[in-house]
PDB file of C-alpha atoms in Angstrom:
ATOM      1  CA  UNK A   1     -19.689 -46.351  73.506  1.00 41.00           C
ATOM      2  CA  UNK A   2     -18.368 -42.899  72.970  1.00 46.00           C
ATOM      3  CA  UNK A   3     -16.825 -42.305  69.503  1.00 41.00           C
ATOM      4  CA  UNK A   4     -14.035 -40.234  71.065  1.00 46.00           C
ATOM      5  CA  UNK A   5     -12.815 -43.240  73.074  1.00 45.00           C
ATOM      6  CA  UNK A   6     -12.668 -45.613  70.085  1.00 49.00           C
ATOM      7  CA  UNK A   7     -10.412 -43.593  67.802  1.00 63.00           C
ATOM      8  CA  UNK A   8      -7.220 -41.577  67.700  1.00 80.00           C
ATOM      9  CA  UNK A   9      -7.749 -37.838  67.913  1.00 86.00           C
ATOM     10  CA  UNK A  10      -6.488 -36.354  64.641  1.00 89.00           C
ATOM     11  CA  UNK A  11      -6.084 -32.717  63.629  1.00 90.00           C
ATOM     12  CA  UNK A  12      -5.239 -31.197  60.267  1.00 90.00           C
ATOM     13  CA  UNK A  13      -3.407 -27.890  60.169  1.00 88.00           C
ATOM     14  CA  UNK A  14      -4.408 -26.198  56.916  1.00 88.00           C
ATOM     15  CA  UNK A  15      -1.872 -23.767  55.547  1.00 86.00           C
ATOM     16  CA  UNK A  16      -2.663 -21.638  52.518  1.00 83.00           C
ATOM     17  CA  UNK A  17       0.184 -20.746  50.202  1.00 75.00           C
ATOM     18  CA  UNK A  18      -1.402 -17.272  50.080  1.00 71.00           C
ATOM     19  CA  UNK A  19      -1.647 -16.824  53.862  1.00 73.00           C
ATOM     20  CA  UNK A  20       0.038 -13.856  55.486  1.00 67.00           C
ATOM     21  CA  UNK A  21       0.771 -16.140  58.446  1.00 71.00           C
ATOM     22  CA  UNK A  22       3.327 -18.099  56.407  1.00 73.00           C
ATOM     23  CA  UNK A  23       6.839 -17.356  57.559  1.00 81.00           C
ATOM     24  CA  UNK A  24       5.684 -15.025  60.333  1.00 85.00           C
ATOM     25  CA  UNK A  25       7.142 -15.415  63.808  1.00 86.00           C
ATOM     26  CA  UNK A  26       5.844 -14.615  67.253  1.00 87.00           C
ATOM     27  CA  UNK A  27       8.375 -14.563  70.076  1.00 89.00           C
ATOM     28  CA  UNK A  28      10.933 -16.355  67.910  1.00 91.00           C
ATOM     29  CA  UNK A  29       8.630 -19.184  66.797  1.00 90.00           C
ATOM     30  CA  UNK A  30       7.018 -19.566  63.382  1.00 88.00           C
ATOM     31  CA  UNK A  31       3.238 -19.232  63.737  1.00 88.00           C
ATOM     32  CA  UNK A  32       2.638 -22.496  61.876  1.00 89.00           C
ATOM     33  CA  UNK A  33       5.131 -24.329  64.115  1.00 90.00           C
ATOM     34  CA  UNK A  34       3.508 -22.813  67.209  1.00 90.00           C
ATOM     35  CA  UNK A  35       0.056 -24.023  66.186  1.00 91.00           C
ATOM     36  CA  UNK A  36       1.402 -27.440  65.195  1.00 92.00           C
ATOM     37  CA  UNK A  37       3.045 -27.750  68.630  1.00 92.00           C
ATOM     38  CA  UNK A  38      -0.141 -26.702  70.465  1.00 91.00           C
ATOM     39  CA  UNK A  39      -2.280 -29.086  68.407  1.00 93.00           C
ATOM     40  CA  UNK A  40       0.199 -31.864  69.181  1.00 92.00           C
ATOM     41  CA  UNK A  41      -0.344 -31.359  72.904  1.00 90.00           C
ATOM     42  CA  UNK A  42      -3.977 -32.478  72.571  1.00 89.00           C
ATOM     43  CA  UNK A  43      -4.229 -34.553  69.405  1.00 92.00           C
ATOM     44  CA  UNK A  44      -2.626 -37.945  68.827  1.00 92.00           C
ATOM     45  CA  UNK A  45      -1.648 -36.988  65.289  1.00 92.00           C
ATOM     46  CA  UNK A  46      -1.346 -33.663  63.464  1.00 94.00           C
ATOM     47  CA  UNK A  47      -1.406 -33.544  59.667  1.00 93.00           C
ATOM     48  CA  UNK A  48       0.164 -30.542  57.939  1.00 92.00           C
ATOM     49  CA  UNK A  49      -1.724 -29.858  54.694  1.00 92.00           C
ATOM     50  CA  UNK A  50      -0.864 -27.038  52.323  1.00 90.00           C
ATOM     51  CA  UNK A  51      -3.374 -25.704  49.798  1.00 90.00           C
ATOM     52  CA  UNK A  52      -3.532 -23.021  47.139  1.00 89.00           C
ATOM     53  CA  UNK A  53      -5.636 -20.526  49.120  1.00 86.00           C
ATOM     54  CA  UNK A  54      -8.754 -20.911  47.000  1.00 87.00           C
ATOM     55  CA  UNK A  55     -12.097 -21.992  48.411  1.00 87.00           C
ATOM     56  CA  UNK A  56     -11.920 -25.244  46.459  1.00 89.00           C
ATOM     57  CA  UNK A  57      -8.338 -25.667  47.709  1.00 90.00           C
ATOM     58  CA  UNK A  58      -9.564 -25.580  51.308  1.00 90.00           C
ATOM     59  CA  UNK A  59     -12.114 -28.268  50.518  1.00 93.00           C
ATOM     60  CA  UNK A  60      -9.492 -30.403  48.776  1.00 92.00           C
ATOM     61  CA  UNK A  61      -7.297 -29.997  51.887  1.00 93.00           C
ATOM     62  CA  UNK A  62     -10.174 -31.188  54.100  1.00 94.00           C
ATOM     63  CA  UNK A  63     -10.701 -34.183  51.806  1.00 95.00           C
ATOM     64  CA  UNK A  64      -6.959 -34.926  51.837  1.00 95.00           C
ATOM     65  CA  UNK A  65      -7.094 -34.894  55.645  1.00 94.00           C
ATOM     66  CA  UNK A  66      -9.840 -37.520  55.634  1.00 94.00           C
ATOM     67  CA  UNK A  67      -7.899 -39.626  53.116  1.00 94.00           C
ATOM     68  CA  UNK A  68      -4.855 -39.537  55.415  1.00 93.00           C
ATOM     69  CA  UNK A  69      -6.749 -39.923  58.688  1.00 87.00           C
ATOM     70  CA  UNK A  70      -8.262 -43.252  59.750  1.00 81.00           C
ATOM     71  CA  UNK A  71     -10.889 -41.482  61.829  1.00 86.00           C
ATOM     72  CA  UNK A  72     -14.535 -40.507  61.590  1.00 89.00           C
ATOM     73  CA  UNK A  73     -13.818 -36.983  62.867  1.00 91.00           C
ATOM     74  CA  UNK A  74     -11.136 -34.505  61.929  1.00 93.00           C
ATOM     75  CA  UNK A  75     -10.275 -31.293  63.714  1.00 93.00           C
ATOM     76  CA  UNK A  76      -9.421 -28.534  61.220  1.00 93.00           C
ATOM     77  CA  UNK A  77      -7.297 -25.571  62.236  1.00 92.00           C
ATOM     78  CA  UNK A  78      -6.123 -22.844  59.907  1.00 90.00           C
ATOM     79  CA  UNK A  79      -2.636 -21.418  60.250  1.00 88.00           C
ATOM     80  CA  UNK A  80      -4.386 -18.023  60.344  1.00 88.00           C
ATOM     81  CA  UNK A  81      -5.478 -18.838  63.929  1.00 91.00           C
ATOM     82  CA  UNK A  82      -2.071 -19.426  65.556  1.00 91.00           C
ATOM     83  CA  UNK A  83      -3.238 -18.678  69.094  1.00 93.00           C
ATOM     84  CA  UNK A  84      -5.865 -21.406  69.235  1.00 92.00           C
ATOM     85  CA  UNK A  85      -5.973 -22.677  72.803  1.00 91.00           C
ATOM     86  CA  UNK A  86      -6.366 -26.092  74.369  1.00 90.00           C
ATOM     87  CA  UNK A  87      -9.764 -25.391  76.069  1.00 93.00           C
ATOM     88  CA  UNK A  88     -11.337 -24.379  72.736  1.00 93.00           C
ATOM     89  CA  UNK A  89      -9.840 -27.371  70.898  1.00 91.00           C
ATOM     90  CA  UNK A  90     -11.029 -29.763  73.597  1.00 89.00           C
ATOM     91  CA  UNK A  91     -14.519 -28.282  73.740  1.00 92.00           C
ATOM     92  CA  UNK A  92     -14.942 -28.376  69.949  1.00 91.00           C
ATOM     93  CA  UNK A  93     -13.624 -31.920  69.724  1.00 87.00           C
ATOM     94  CA  UNK A  94     -15.844 -33.152  72.550  1.00 85.00           C
ATOM     95  CA  UNK A  95     -18.892 -31.628  70.839  1.00 83.00           C
ATOM     96  CA  UNK A  96     -17.885 -33.077  67.449  1.00 70.00           C
ATOM     97  CA  UNK A  97     -20.092 -36.150  67.704  1.00 67.00           C
ATOM     98  CA  UNK A  98     -23.248 -34.054  67.831  1.00 64.00           C
ATOM     99  CA  UNK A  99     -23.547 -33.329  64.082  1.00 82.00           C
ATOM    100  CA  UNK A 100     -21.699 -33.192  60.795  1.00 92.00           C
ATOM    101  CA  UNK A 101     -19.478 -30.382  62.057  1.00 94.00           C
ATOM    102  CA  UNK A 102     -19.029 -28.140  65.072  1.00 93.00           C
ATOM    103  CA  UNK A 103     -17.345 -24.766  64.581  1.00 94.00           C
ATOM    104  CA  UNK A 104     -16.126 -21.934  66.735  1.00 93.00           C
ATOM    105  CA  UNK A 105     -18.568 -19.024  66.533  1.00 91.00           C
ATOM    106  CA  UNK A 106     -16.639 -15.894  65.531  1.00 86.00           C
ATOM    107  CA  UNK A 107     -18.307 -12.528  64.931  1.00 85.00           C
ATOM    108  CA  UNK A 108     -21.737 -14.177  65.005  1.00 85.00           C
ATOM    109  CA  UNK A 109     -20.994 -16.808  62.354  1.00 87.00           C
ATOM    110  CA  UNK A 110     -19.366 -20.237  62.229  1.00 89.00           C
ATOM    111  CA  UNK A 111     -15.607 -20.158  61.630  1.00 92.00           C
ATOM    112  CA  UNK A 112     -15.133 -23.261  59.468  1.00 93.00           C
ATOM    113  CA  UNK A 113     -11.340 -23.021  59.744  1.00 92.00           C
ATOM    114  CA  UNK A 114     -11.578 -23.840  63.441  1.00 93.00           C
ATOM    115  CA  UNK A 115     -13.958 -26.780  63.551  1.00 94.00           C
ATOM    116  CA  UNK A 116     -14.446 -30.520  63.893  1.00 94.00           C
ATOM    117  CA  UNK A 117     -15.767 -32.261  60.780  1.00 94.00           C
ATOM    118  CA  UNK A 118     -17.420 -35.644  60.567  1.00 93.00           C
ATOM    119  CA  UNK A 119     -16.612 -37.983  57.698  1.00 92.00           C
ATOM    120  CA  UNK A 120     -20.305 -37.523  56.806  1.00 92.00           C
ATOM    121  CA  UNK A 121     -19.227 -34.170  55.233  1.00 94.00           C
ATOM    122  CA  UNK A 122     -17.012 -35.814  52.602  1.00 93.00           C
ATOM    123  CA  UNK A 123     -19.665 -36.294  49.886  1.00 93.00           C
ATOM    124  CA  UNK A 124     -20.888 -32.694  50.173  1.00 93.00           C
ATOM    125  CA  UNK A 125     -17.292 -31.386  50.206  1.00 94.00           C
ATOM    126  CA  UNK A 126     -16.439 -33.403  47.072  1.00 92.00           C
ATOM    127  CA  UNK A 127     -19.472 -31.961  45.291  1.00 91.00           C
ATOM    128  CA  UNK A 128     -18.575 -28.396  46.333  1.00 92.00           C
ATOM    129  CA  UNK A 129     -15.003 -28.572  44.981  1.00 88.00           C
ATOM    130  CA  UNK A 130     -16.480 -28.153  41.482  1.00 84.00           C
ATOM    131  CA  UNK A 131     -18.290 -24.939  42.530  1.00 79.00           C
ATOM    132  CA  UNK A 132     -16.199 -21.781  42.220  1.00 71.00           C
ATOM    133  CA  UNK A 133     -18.153 -20.332  45.162  1.00 76.00           C
ATOM    134  CA  UNK A 134     -17.834 -23.511  47.184  1.00 80.00           C
ATOM    135  CA  UNK A 135     -15.574 -23.556  50.195  1.00 90.00           C
ATOM    136  CA  UNK A 136     -15.616 -24.339  53.880  1.00 92.00           C
ATOM    137  CA  UNK A 137     -18.258 -21.625  54.428  1.00 91.00           C
ATOM    138  CA  UNK A 138     -20.532 -23.197  51.779  1.00 92.00           C
ATOM    139  CA  UNK A 139     -19.960 -26.609  53.334  1.00 93.00           C
ATOM    140  CA  UNK A 140     -20.900 -25.310  56.782  1.00 91.00           C
ATOM    141  CA  UNK A 141     -24.357 -24.217  55.565  1.00 90.00           C
ATOM    142  CA  UNK A 142     -25.056 -27.472  53.706  1.00 92.00           C
ATOM    143  CA  UNK A 143     -24.397 -29.861  56.584  1.00 93.00           C
ATOM    144  CA  UNK A 144     -25.743 -30.290  60.102  1.00 91.00           C
ATOM    145  CA  UNK A 145     -23.500 -27.712  61.773  1.00 90.00           C
ATOM    146  CA  UNK A 146     -23.270 -26.929  65.450  1.00 90.00           C
ATOM    147  CA  UNK A 147     -21.582 -23.977  67.088  1.00 91.00           C
ATOM    148  CA  UNK A 148     -19.396 -23.389  70.086  1.00 92.00           C
ATOM    149  CA  UNK A 149     -21.089 -20.158  71.095  1.00 90.00           C
ATOM    150  CA  UNK A 150     -19.164 -16.934  71.545  1.00 91.00           C
ATOM    151  CA  UNK A 151     -20.270 -16.886  75.194  1.00 93.00           C
ATOM    152  CA  UNK A 152     -18.914 -20.384  75.817  1.00 93.00           C
ATOM    153  CA  UNK A 153     -15.729 -19.571  73.904  1.00 93.00           C
ATOM    154  CA  UNK A 154     -15.263 -16.404  75.994  1.00 93.00           C
ATOM    155  CA  UNK A 155     -15.648 -18.455  79.173  1.00 95.00           C
ATOM    156  CA  UNK A 156     -12.963 -20.873  77.928  1.00 96.00           C
ATOM    157  CA  UNK A 157     -10.706 -18.175  76.455  1.00 95.00           C
ATOM    158  CA  UNK A 158     -11.399 -14.829  78.176  1.00 95.00           C
ATOM    159  CA  UNK A 159      -8.864 -12.942  76.017  1.00 93.00           C
ATOM    160  CA  UNK A 160     -10.402 -14.284  72.799  1.00 90.00           C
ATOM    161  CA  UNK A 161      -7.038 -15.351  71.402  1.00 91.00           C
ATOM    162  CA  UNK A 162      -8.347 -18.612  69.921  1.00 91.00           C
ATOM    163  CA  UNK A 163     -10.553 -16.696  67.501  1.00 89.00           C
ATOM    164  CA  UNK A 164      -7.928 -14.058  66.703  1.00 90.00           C
ATOM    165  CA  UNK A 165      -7.145 -14.220  62.991  1.00 88.00           C
ATOM    166  CA  UNK A 166      -3.687 -13.149  61.865  1.00 88.00           C
ATOM    167  CA  UNK A 167      -3.862 -11.536  58.431  1.00 83.00           C
ATOM    168  CA  UNK A 168      -0.783  -9.296  58.527  1.00 83.00           C
ATOM    169  CA  UNK A 169       2.333  -8.564  60.566  1.00 84.00           C
ATOM    170  CA  UNK A 170       0.523  -5.579  62.072  1.00 88.00           C
ATOM    171  CA  UNK A 171      -1.920  -8.006  63.716  1.00 86.00           C
ATOM    172  CA  UNK A 172       0.956  -9.254  65.882  1.00 84.00           C
ATOM    173  CA  UNK A 173       2.018  -5.811  67.108  1.00 80.00           C
TER     174      UNK A 173
END
C-alpha cells in the first residue's frame, strides 16, 4: 500500500531564533502563526521547533522533529517562507515517498527548508551536526534528493508566493 495512507501527515515548522520573520506580522497575523495555521489545514499534526539559527541547529531541529513524530516522513517548513501554499505542500508531500527527500526548487537549487524528509535521512543528519559546514543544504546533497521543479511549482503557485523568502520587514512592503 501507499505509505501516505498508513500514517499521519506530520509537519515541523522550524523557527530560527535569528530569523527576521520572528515577531513580524502580515495583515495583523504573526507570520509564524499564519504558516502554522496553513500547515494545520493540510497536516494532521504540526510541530513547532525553535533552533539557534546555525546550520547544525537546523539539523538538530530536523532530528528533534523525527524524535517527536511517529512517522517515516516529515514535512519541513521554515518560518522564513510564511506564504507557503496548500498546492505546493500537497505536491511535495505526495512526492515524498520517491526518495530520501523532495524539496521545492528555488532559484535553480533545492530549498531544503521547504521539503519532505524521509526517516532514512536521520543517520546522515546526525553525522552532519558535528560538521561546522553541515546543514540542511549539505544534507540535501548527501541523500537521494528529488525536486519539485520550478515549472511545476509555478503551475501550482503562479505568483510564486510559496518560494518567497521573508528576510526583512521590507520584503513585506
